[in-house]
Coordinates of N, CA, C and O in Angstrom, one line a residue:
X27 N 27.3 4.8 -39.1 CA 27.8 6.0 -39.8 C 27.9 7.2 -38.8 O 27.0 7.4 -38.0
X28 N 28.9 8.0 -39.0 CA 29.1 9.1 -38.1 C 28.7 10.4 -38.8 O 28.8 10.5 -40.0
X29 N 28.2 11.3 -38.0 CA 27.9 12.6 -38.4 C 29.1 13.5 -38.3 O 29.6 13.7 -37.2
X30 N 29.6 14.0 -39.4 CA 30.9 14.7 -39.4 C 30.6 16.2 -39.2 O 29.7 16.8 -39.8
X31 N 31.5 16.9 -38.5 CA 31.3 18.4 -38.3 C 31.7 19.1 -39.6 O 32.7 18.8 -40.2
X32 N 30.8 20.0 -40.1 CA 31.1 20.8 -41.3 C 31.8 22.1 -40.9 O 31.3 22.8 -40.1
X33 N 32.9 22.3 -41.6 CA 33.7 23.5 -41.4 C 32.9 24.7 -42.1 O 32.4 24.6 -43.2
X34 N 32.9 25.8 -41.4 CA 32.2 27.0 -41.9 C 33.1 28.1 -42.3 O 34.2 28.3 -41.7
X35 N 32.8 28.8 -43.4 CA 33.5 29.9 -43.9 C 33.5 31.0 -42.8 O 32.5 31.1 -42.1
X36 N 34.6 31.7 -42.6 CA 35.8 31.8 -43.4 C 37.0 30.9 -42.9 O 38.2 31.3 -43.1
X37 N 36.7 29.8 -42.3 CA 37.8 28.9 -41.8 C 38.8 28.6 -42.9 O 38.5 28.2 -44.0
X38 N 40.1 28.9 -42.6 CA 41.2 28.7 -43.7 C 41.3 27.3 -44.2 O 41.8 27.1 -45.3
X39 N 40.8 26.3 -43.5 CA 40.9 24.9 -44.0 C 40.1 24.7 -45.2 O 40.3 23.8 -46.0
X40 N 39.1 25.6 -45.4 CA 38.3 25.5 -46.7 C 39.1 25.8 -47.9 O 38.6 25.6 -49.0
X41 N 40.2 26.4 -47.7 CA 41.1 26.8 -48.8 C 42.2 25.9 -49.1 O 43.1 26.2 -49.9
X42 N 42.3 24.8 -48.4 CA 43.3 23.8 -48.7 C 43.0 23.0 -49.9 O 41.8 22.7 -50.2
X43 N 44.0 22.7 -50.7 CA 43.8 21.9 -51.9 C 43.8 20.4 -51.5 O 44.7 20.0 -50.8
X44 N 42.8 19.7 -52.0 CA 42.7 18.2 -51.7 C 43.7 17.4 -52.5 O 44.0 17.7 -53.6
X45 N 44.1 16.3 -51.9 CA 45.0 15.4 -52.6 C 44.2 14.2 -53.2 O 43.1 13.9 -52.7
X46 N 44.8 13.7 -54.3 CA 44.1 12.6 -54.9 C 44.0 11.3 -54.0 O 45.0 11.1 -53.2
X47 N 43.0 10.6 -54.2 CA 42.8 9.3 -53.4 C 43.7 8.3 -54.2 O 43.6 8.2 -55.4
X48 N 44.5 7.6 -53.4 CA 45.3 6.6 -54.0 C 44.8 5.1 -53.7 O 45.1 4.2 -54.5
X49 N 44.2 5.0 -52.6 CA 43.8 3.6 -52.2 C 42.2 3.5 -52.0 O 41.6 4.4 -51.3
X50 N 41.7 2.6 -52.7 CA 40.2 2.3 -52.6 C 40.0 1.2 -51.6 O 40.1 0.0 -52.0
X51 N 39.7 1.5 -50.4 CA 39.7 0.5 -49.3 C 38.5 0.7 -48.4 O 37.6 1.6 -48.7
X52 N 38.4 0.0 -47.3 CA 37.3 0.1 -46.4 C 37.3 1.5 -45.7 O 36.2 2.1 -45.4
X53 N 38.5 2.1 -45.5 CA 38.6 3.4 -44.9 C 37.9 4.4 -45.9 O 37.1 5.3 -45.4
X54 N 38.1 4.3 -47.1 CA 37.5 5.2 -48.1 C 35.9 5.0 -48.1 O 35.2 6.0 -48.1
X55 N 35.5 3.8 -48.1 CA 34.1 3.5 -48.0 C 33.4 4.1 -46.8 O 32.3 4.6 -46.8
X56 N 34.1 4.1 -45.7 CA 33.6 4.6 -44.4 C 33.5 6.2 -44.5 O 32.5 6.8 -44.1
X57 N 34.5 6.8 -45.1 CA 34.5 8.2 -45.3 C 33.3 8.6 -46.2 O 32.5 9.5 -45.9
X58 N 33.1 7.9 -47.3 CA 31.9 8.1 -48.2 C 30.6 8.0 -47.5 O 29.7 8.8 -47.6
X59 N 30.5 6.9 -46.7 CA 29.2 6.7 -46.0 C 29.0 7.8 -44.9 O 27.9 8.3 -44.8
X60 N 30.0 8.2 -44.2 CA 29.9 9.3 -43.2 C 29.6 10.6 -43.9 O 28.8 11.4 -43.4
X61 N 30.2 10.9 -45.1 CA 29.9 12.1 -45.8 C 28.5 12.1 -46.3 O 27.8 13.1 -46.2
X62 N 28.0 11.0 -46.8 CA 26.6 10.9 -47.3 C 25.6 11.1 -46.1 O 24.7 11.9 -46.3
X63 N 25.9 10.5 -45.0 CA 25.0 10.7 -43.8 C 25.0 12.1 -43.4 O 23.9 12.7 -43.1
X64 N 26.2 12.8 -43.4 CA 26.3 14.2 -43.0 C 25.5 15.1 -44.0 O 24.8 16.0 -43.5
X65 N 25.7 14.8 -45.3 CA 25.0 15.6 -46.3 C 23.5 15.5 -46.1 O 22.8 16.5 -46.2
X66 N 23.0 14.3 -46.0 CA 21.5 14.1 -45.9 C 21.0 14.7 -44.6 O 19.9 15.3 -44.6
X67 N 21.7 14.6 -43.5 CA 21.3 15.2 -42.2 C 21.3 16.7 -42.2 O 20.6 17.4 -41.5
X68 N 22.2 17.3 -43.0 CA 22.4 18.8 -42.9 C 21.2 19.7 -43.2 O 21.1 20.6 -42.4
X69 N 20.3 19.5 -44.1 CA 20.3 18.7 -45.3 C 20.9 19.5 -46.4 O 20.8 20.7 -46.5
X70 N 21.6 18.8 -47.3 CA 22.2 19.4 -48.5 C 22.1 18.4 -49.7 O 21.6 17.3 -49.5
X71 N 22.5 18.9 -50.8 CA 22.5 18.1 -52.0 C 23.9 17.7 -52.5 O 24.1 16.9 -53.4
X72 N 24.9 18.2 -51.8 CA 26.3 17.9 -52.1 C 27.2 18.2 -51.0 O 26.9 19.1 -50.1
X73 N 28.3 17.5 -50.9 CA 29.3 17.7 -49.9 C 30.7 17.2 -50.4 O 30.8 16.1 -50.9
X74 N 31.7 18.1 -50.2 CA 33.0 17.7 -50.6 C 33.8 17.4 -49.3 O 33.5 18.0 -48.2
X75 N 34.8 16.5 -49.4 CA 35.5 16.1 -48.2 C 36.2 17.2 -47.5 O 36.3 17.3 -46.3
X76 N 36.6 18.2 -48.3 CA 37.2 19.4 -47.7 C 36.4 20.1 -46.6 O 36.8 20.5 -45.6
X77 N 35.1 20.0 -46.8 CA 34.1 20.7 -45.9 C 34.0 20.0 -44.6 O 33.5 20.5 -43.6
X78 N 34.5 18.7 -44.5 CA 34.5 18.0 -43.2 C 35.9 17.7 -42.8 O 36.2 16.8 -42.1
X79 N 36.9 18.6 -43.3 CA 38.3 18.6 -42.9 C 39.0 17.3 -43.3 O 39.9 16.8 -42.6
X80 N 38.6 16.7 -44.4 CA 39.3 15.6 -45.0 C 39.8 16.1 -46.3 O 38.9 16.4 -47.2
X81 N 41.0 16.2 -46.5 CA 41.6 16.9 -47.7 C 42.0 15.9 -48.8 O 43.1 15.9 -49.2
X82 N 41.0 15.2 -49.2 CA 41.1 14.2 -50.3 C 40.0 14.5 -51.3 O 39.0 15.0 -51.0
X83 N 40.2 14.1 -52.5 CA 39.3 14.4 -53.7 C 38.1 13.5 -53.7 O 38.1 12.6 -54.5
X84 N 37.2 13.8 -52.8 CA 36.0 12.9 -52.6 C 34.8 13.9 -52.5 O 34.8 14.9 -51.8
X85 N 33.7 13.5 -53.3 CA 32.5 14.3 -53.4 C 31.3 13.3 -53.3 O 31.4 12.3 -53.9
X86 N 30.3 13.7 -52.6 CA 29.0 13.0 -52.6 C 27.9 14.0 -53.0 O 28.0 15.1 -52.6
X87 N 27.0 13.5 -53.8 CA 25.9 14.4 -54.3 C 24.7 13.5 -54.5 O 24.7 12.4 -54.9
X88 N 23.5 14.2 -54.1 CA 22.2 13.6 -54.4 C 21.2 14.7 -54.6 O 20.8 15.4 -53.7
X89 N 20.9 15.0 -55.9 CA 20.0 16.1 -56.2 C 18.6 15.6 -56.4 O 17.7 16.3 -56.8
X90 N 18.3 14.3 -56.2 CA 17.0 13.7 -56.4 C 16.0 14.1 -55.3 O 16.4 14.4 -54.2
X91 N 14.8 14.2 -55.7 CA 13.7 14.4 -54.7 C 13.6 13.3 -53.7 O 13.3 13.5 -52.5
X92 N 13.8 12.1 -54.1 CA 13.6 10.9 -53.3 C 14.8 10.8 -52.3 O 14.7 10.0 -51.3
X93 N 15.9 11.4 -52.5 CA 17.1 11.3 -51.7 C 17.6 9.9 -51.6 O 18.2 9.4 -50.6
X94 N 17.5 9.2 -52.8 CA 17.9 7.8 -52.9 C 18.8 7.6 -54.1 O 18.9 6.5 -54.6
X95 N 19.4 8.6 -54.6 CA 20.3 8.5 -55.8 C 21.6 9.1 -55.5 O 22.1 10.0 -56.3
X96 N 22.3 8.6 -54.5 CA 23.6 9.0 -54.1 C 24.6 8.8 -55.3 O 24.7 7.7 -55.8
X97 N 25.4 9.9 -55.6 CA 26.5 9.8 -56.6 C 27.8 10.1 -55.8 O 27.8 11.0 -55.1
X98 N 28.8 9.2 -56.1 CA 30.0 9.4 -55.4 C 31.1 9.6 -56.5 O 31.2 8.9 -57.5
X99 N 31.9 10.6 -56.3 CA 32.9 11.0 -57.3 C 34.3 11.1 -56.5 O 34.4 11.9 -55.6
X100 N 35.2 10.2 -56.9 CA 36.5 10.1 -56.3 C 37.5 10.6 -57.4 O 37.4 10.1 -58.5
X101 N 38.3 11.6 -57.1 CA 39.3 12.1 -58.0 C 38.6 12.7 -59.3 O 39.0 12.4 -60.4
X102 N 37.5 13.4 -59.1 CA 36.8 13.9 -60.3 C 37.5 14.9 -61.1 O 38.4 15.7 -60.6
X103 N 37.3 14.9 -62.4 CA 37.9 15.9 -63.3 C 36.8 16.2 -64.4 O 36.1 15.3 -64.9
X104 N 36.7 17.5 -64.7 CA 35.8 17.9 -65.7 C 36.5 17.8 -67.0 O 37.6 18.4 -67.2
X105 N 36.0 17.0 -68.0 CA 36.7 16.8 -69.2 C 36.0 17.5 -70.4 O 36.6 17.6 -71.5
X106 N 34.9 18.1 -70.1 CA 34.2 19.0 -71.1 C 33.2 19.9 -70.4 O 32.6 19.5 -69.4
X107 N 33.0 21.1 -70.9 CA 32.0 22.0 -70.4 C 31.4 22.7 -71.5 O 32.1 23.0 -72.5
X108 N 30.1 23.0 -71.4 CA 29.4 23.7 -72.5 C 29.8 25.2 -72.6 O 30.2 25.8 -71.5
X109 N 29.7 25.8 -73.7 CA 29.9 27.2 -73.9 C 28.8 28.0 -73.3 O 29.0 29.1 -72.8
X110 N 27.6 27.4 -73.3 CA 26.4 28.0 -72.7 C 26.6 28.0 -71.2 O 26.9 27.0 -70.5
X111 N 26.3 29.2 -70.6 CA 26.4 29.4 -69.2 C 25.0 29.7 -68.7 O 24.1 30.0 -69.4
X112 N 24.8 29.5 -67.4 CA 23.5 29.8 -66.7 C 23.9 30.3 -65.3 O 24.8 29.9 -64.7
X113 N 23.1 31.2 -64.9 CA 23.2 31.8 -63.5 C 22.3 31.0 -62.6 O 21.1 30.9 -62.8
X114 N 22.9 30.5 -61.5 CA 22.1 29.7 -60.5 C 22.3 30.4 -59.2 O 23.3 30.9 -58.8
X115 N 21.2 30.3 -58.4 CA 21.3 30.8 -57.0 C 21.8 29.6 -56.2 O 21.2 28.6 -56.0
X116 N 23.0 29.8 -55.6 CA 23.7 28.7 -54.9 C 23.8 29.0 -53.4 O 23.8 30.1 -53.0
X117 N 23.8 27.9 -52.7 CA 24.0 28.0 -51.3 C 25.1 26.9 -50.9 O 25.5 26.2 -51.8
X118 N 25.5 26.9 -49.7 CA 26.6 26.0 -49.3 C 26.5 25.6 -47.8 O 26.2 26.5 -47.0
X119 N 26.7 24.3 -47.5 CA 26.6 23.9 -46.1 C 27.7 24.6 -45.3 O 27.6 24.7 -44.1
X120 N 28.8 25.0 -45.9 CA 29.8 25.8 -45.2 C 29.6 27.3 -45.1 O 30.4 28.0 -44.5
X121 N 28.5 27.7 -45.7 CA 28.1 29.1 -45.6 C 26.6 29.1 -45.3 O 25.8 29.5 -46.2
X122 N 26.2 28.7 -44.1 CA 24.8 28.5 -43.8 C 24.0 29.8 -44.0 O 24.4 30.9 -43.7
X123 N 22.8 29.6 -44.5 CA 21.8 30.6 -44.6 C 22.2 31.7 -45.5 O 21.6 32.8 -45.4
X124 N 23.1 31.5 -46.4 CA 23.4 32.5 -47.4 C 23.3 31.9 -48.8 O 23.8 30.9 -49.1
X125 N 22.7 32.7 -49.7 CA 22.5 32.3 -51.1 C 22.9 33.4 -52.0 O 22.6 34.6 -51.7
X126 N 23.5 33.1 -53.1 CA 23.8 34.2 -54.1 C 23.9 33.6 -55.5 O 24.1 32.3 -55.6
X127 N 23.9 34.4 -56.5 CA 24.0 33.9 -57.9 C 25.4 33.8 -58.4 O 26.3 34.6 -58.1
X128 N 25.6 32.6 -59.0 CA 26.9 32.3 -59.6 C 26.7 31.9 -61.1 O 25.8 31.1 -61.4
X129 N 27.5 32.3 -61.9 CA 27.5 32.0 -63.4 C 28.4 30.8 -63.6 O 29.6 30.9 -63.3
X130 N 27.9 29.7 -64.2 CA 28.6 28.5 -64.4 C 28.2 27.9 -65.8 O 27.1 28.2 -66.2
X131 N 29.1 27.1 -66.4 CA 28.7 26.4 -67.6 C 27.4 25.5 -67.2 O 27.3 24.9 -66.2
X132 N 26.5 25.5 -68.2 CA 25.2 24.8 -67.9 C 25.4 23.3 -68.0 O 24.7 22.6 -67.3
X133 N 26.3 22.8 -68.8 CA 26.5 21.3 -68.9 C 28.0 21.0 -68.7 O 28.9 21.8 -69.1
X134 N 28.3 19.9 -68.1 CA 29.7 19.4 -67.9 C 29.7 17.9 -68.1 O 28.7 17.2 -68.0
X135 N 30.9 17.4 -68.5 CA 31.1 16.0 -68.5 C 32.2 15.7 -67.6 O 33.3 16.4 -67.6
X136 N 32.0 14.8 -66.6 CA 33.0 14.6 -65.6 C 33.4 13.1 -65.6 O 32.6 12.2 -66.0
X137 N 34.7 12.9 -65.4 CA 35.3 11.6 -65.3 C 35.7 11.4 -63.8 O 36.4 12.3 -63.3
X138 N 35.4 10.3 -63.2 CA 35.7 10.1 -61.8 C 35.8 8.6 -61.5 O 35.5 7.7 -62.4
X139 N 36.1 8.2 -60.3 CA 36.0 6.8 -59.8 C 34.9 6.8 -58.8 O 34.6 7.7 -58.1
X140 N 34.3 5.6 -58.7 CA 33.4 5.4 -57.6 C 34.2 4.9 -56.4 O 35.4 4.7 -56.5
X141 N 33.5 4.6 -55.3 CA 34.2 4.1 -54.1 C 34.9 2.8 -54.2 O 35.7 2.4 -53.4
X142 N 34.5 2.0 -55.3 CA 35.2 0.7 -55.5 C 36.4 0.8 -56.5 O 36.9 -0.2 -56.9
X143 N 36.7 2.0 -56.9 CA 37.8 2.2 -57.8 C 37.5 2.1 -59.3 O 38.4 2.0 -60.1
X144 N 36.2 2.0 -59.6 CA 35.8 1.8 -61.0 C 35.6 3.2 -61.6 O 34.9 4.1 -61.1
X145 N 36.2 3.4 -62.8 CA 36.1 4.7 -63.5 C 34.8 4.8 -64.2 O 34.2 3.8 -64.7
X146 N 34.2 6.0 -64.3 CA 33.0 6.3 -65.0 C 33.0 7.7 -65.5 O 33.8 8.5 -65.1
X147 N 32.2 8.0 -66.5 CA 32.0 9.3 -67.0 C 30.5 9.6 -66.9 O 29.6 8.7 -67.0
X148 N 30.2 10.9 -66.7 CA 28.8 11.3 -66.5 C 28.6 12.7 -67.1 O 29.4 13.6 -66.9
X149 N 27.6 12.8 -68.0 CA 27.3 14.2 -68.5 C 26.1 14.7 -67.7 O 25.2 14.0 -67.4
X150 N 26.3 15.9 -67.2 CA 25.3 16.5 -66.3 C 24.9 17.9 -66.8 O 25.7 18.6 -67.4
X151 N 23.7 18.3 -66.5 CA 23.2 19.6 -66.8 C 22.3 20.1 -65.7 O 22.0 19.3 -64.8
X152 N 22.0 21.4 -65.7 CA 21.2 21.9 -64.7 C 21.7 21.8 -63.3 O 23.0 22.0 -63.1
X153 N 20.9 21.5 -62.3 CA 21.3 21.4 -60.9 C 22.5 20.5 -60.7 O 23.4 20.8 -59.9
X154 N 22.4 19.3 -61.3 CA 23.5 18.3 -61.1 C 24.8 18.9 -61.6 O 25.9 18.8 -60.9
X155 N 24.8 19.6 -62.7 CA 26.0 20.2 -63.3 C 26.6 21.3 -62.3 O 27.8 21.3 -62.0
X156 N 25.7 22.1 -61.8 CA 26.1 23.2 -60.8 C 26.7 22.5 -59.6 O 27.7 23.0 -59.1
X157 N 26.0 21.5 -59.1 CA 26.4 20.9 -57.9 C 27.8 20.2 -58.0 O 28.7 20.4 -57.2
X158 N 28.1 19.6 -59.2 CA 29.4 19.0 -59.4 C 30.5 20.1 -59.4 O 31.5 19.9 -58.8
X159 N 30.2 21.2 -60.2 CA 31.2 22.2 -60.2 C 31.4 22.9 -58.9 O 32.6 23.2 -58.5
X160 N 30.3 23.1 -58.1 CA 30.4 23.7 -56.8 C 31.3 22.8 -55.9 O 32.2 23.3 -55.2
X161 N 31.0 21.5 -55.9 CA 31.8 20.6 -55.0 C 33.2 20.5 -55.4 O 34.1 20.4 -54.6
X162 N 33.4 20.4 -56.7 CA 34.8 20.3 -57.2 C 35.6 21.6 -56.9 O 36.8 21.5 -56.6
X163 N 34.9 22.8 -56.8 CA 35.6 24.0 -56.4 C 36.2 23.8 -55.0 O 37.3 24.2 -54.7
X164 N 35.4 23.2 -54.1 CA 35.9 22.9 -52.7 C 37.2 22.1 -52.8 O 38.1 22.4 -51.9
X165 N 37.4 21.2 -53.7 CA 38.6 20.4 -53.7 C 39.8 21.2 -54.1 O 40.9 20.7 -53.9
X166 N 39.6 22.3 -54.7 CA 40.8 23.2 -55.1 C 40.8 24.4 -54.2 O 41.5 25.4 -54.4
X167 N 40.1 24.3 -53.0 CA 40.2 25.4 -52.0 C 39.4 26.6 -52.4 O 39.6 27.7 -51.9
X168 N 38.3 26.4 -53.2 CA 37.5 27.6 -53.6 C 36.1 27.4 -53.0 O 35.5 26.3 -53.1
X169 N 35.5 28.5 -52.4 CA 34.2 28.5 -51.9 C 33.4 29.3 -52.8 O 33.9 30.3 -53.4
X170 N 32.1 29.1 -53.0 CA 31.3 29.8 -54.0 C 31.3 31.3 -53.7 O 31.1 32.1 -54.7
X171 N 31.5 31.7 -52.5 CA 31.5 33.2 -52.3 C 32.8 33.8 -52.9 O 32.8 35.0 -53.1
X172 N 33.7 33.0 -53.3 CA 34.9 33.6 -54.0 C 34.5 34.1 -55.4 O 35.3 34.9 -55.9
X173 N 33.4 33.7 -55.9 CA 32.9 34.3 -57.2 C 32.2 35.6 -57.0 O 31.9 36.3 -58.0
X174 N 32.0 36.0 -55.8 CA 31.2 37.2 -55.5 C 32.2 38.4 -55.4 O 33.4 38.2 -55.3
X175 N 31.6 39.6 -55.3 CA 32.4 40.8 -55.2 C 33.1 40.8 -53.8 O 32.7 40.2 -52.9
X176 N 34.3 41.6 -53.8 CA 35.0 41.7 -52.5 C 34.1 42.2 -51.4 O 34.2 41.8 -50.2
X177 N 33.2 43.2 -51.7 CA 32.3 43.8 -50.7 C 31.4 42.7 -50.2 O 31.2 42.6 -48.9
X178 N 30.8 41.9 -51.0 CA 29.8 40.8 -50.6 C 30.6 39.8 -49.7 O 30.1 39.4 -48.7
X179 N 31.8 39.4 -50.2 CA 32.6 38.5 -49.4 C 32.9 39.0 -48.0 O 32.8 38.3 -47.0
X180 N 33.2 40.3 -47.9 CA 33.5 40.9 -46.6 C 32.3 40.9 -45.7 O 32.4 40.6 -44.5
X181 N 31.1 41.2 -46.3 CA 29.9 41.2 -45.5 C 29.6 39.7 -45.0 O 29.2 39.5 -43.9
X182 N 29.7 38.8 -45.9 CA 29.5 37.4 -45.5 C 30.4 36.9 -44.4 O 30.0 36.3 -43.5
X183 N 31.7 37.3 -44.6 CA 32.7 36.9 -43.6 C 32.3 37.5 -42.2 O 32.3 36.8 -41.2
X184 N 31.8 38.7 -42.2 CA 31.4 39.3 -40.9 C 30.2 38.6 -40.3 O 30.2 38.3 -39.1
X185 N 29.2 38.2 -41.2 CA 28.0 37.5 -40.7 C 28.4 36.1 -40.1 O 27.9 35.7 -39.1
X186 N 29.3 35.5 -40.8 CA 29.7 34.1 -40.4 C 30.5 34.2 -39.1 O 30.4 33.3 -38.2
X187 N 31.3 35.2 -38.9 CA 32.1 35.4 -37.6 C 31.1 35.6 -36.5 O 31.3 35.1 -35.4
X188 N 30.1 36.5 -36.7 CA 29.1 36.7 -35.7 C 28.3 35.5 -35.4 O 28.1 35.2 -34.2
X189 N 28.0 34.7 -36.4 CA 27.3 33.4 -36.2 C 28.1 32.5 -35.4 O 27.6 31.8 -34.5
X190 N 29.4 32.4 -35.6 CA 30.3 31.5 -34.9 C 30.3 31.9 -33.4 O 30.3 31.0 -32.6
X191 N 30.4 33.2 -33.1 CA 30.4 33.7 -31.8 C 29.1 33.3 -31.1 O 29.1 32.9 -29.9
X192 N 28.0 33.5 -31.8 CA 26.7 33.2 -31.2 C 26.6 31.7 -30.8 O 26.1 31.4 -29.7
X193 N 27.0 30.8 -31.7 CA 26.9 29.4 -31.5 C 28.0 28.8 -30.6 O 27.8 27.7 -30.1
X194 N 29.1 29.6 -30.4 CA 30.1 29.0 -29.5 C 29.9 29.4 -28.1 O 30.6 28.8 -27.2
X195 N 29.0 30.3 -27.8 CA 28.7 30.7 -26.4 C 27.7 29.8 -25.8 O 26.9 29.1 -26.3

C-alpha cells in the first residue's frame, strides 16, 4: 500500500468535481487500499479521492475507536436526510490544524457501491453522518471551510499559504 500525498487548501484541485467510477477492477481496489492506508496514517476518520488528486467518486471512512471498521463508498448518493440538523465541530485532512462548526442534517441515508461493485444502502447518524456528508462534499469540489464566512475563509487561506511556505523550505 502506498501513502498518498494529501492536497491542502486552498489548492484549486480540491474544487474539481469527481467523475463516477465506471469500472470495478484491481486498479480501483488498489486506490481504495492506498486511500485507507493514507487516512489511517494521517490520522483521519475519512478521506475522499479528490483529496489525493484522484478525481473519482470514491470515499473511505472509519469512525470506529478500533480503526477496524473501514467503510468504502463508490459513487455515493444521499437518498434521504433528516429535517433535524446538528452543529458539529469539523476538521479536515486538507485543512490541517483547523476546526470549526458546520450545521448539517443529523441523519442521512446513503446508497453506494463497495469496491466489488455491490450496491448497498446505509443509514447513518451522528459522527458517521457528518463524515459521509463532509467527504461527499469533496466529490463535488466543496471543502468544509466553504460553509464558513468569507472573513474566516480568507484567514484560513492565509494560514494555509504560510504553512505551505514553511513546509516547502
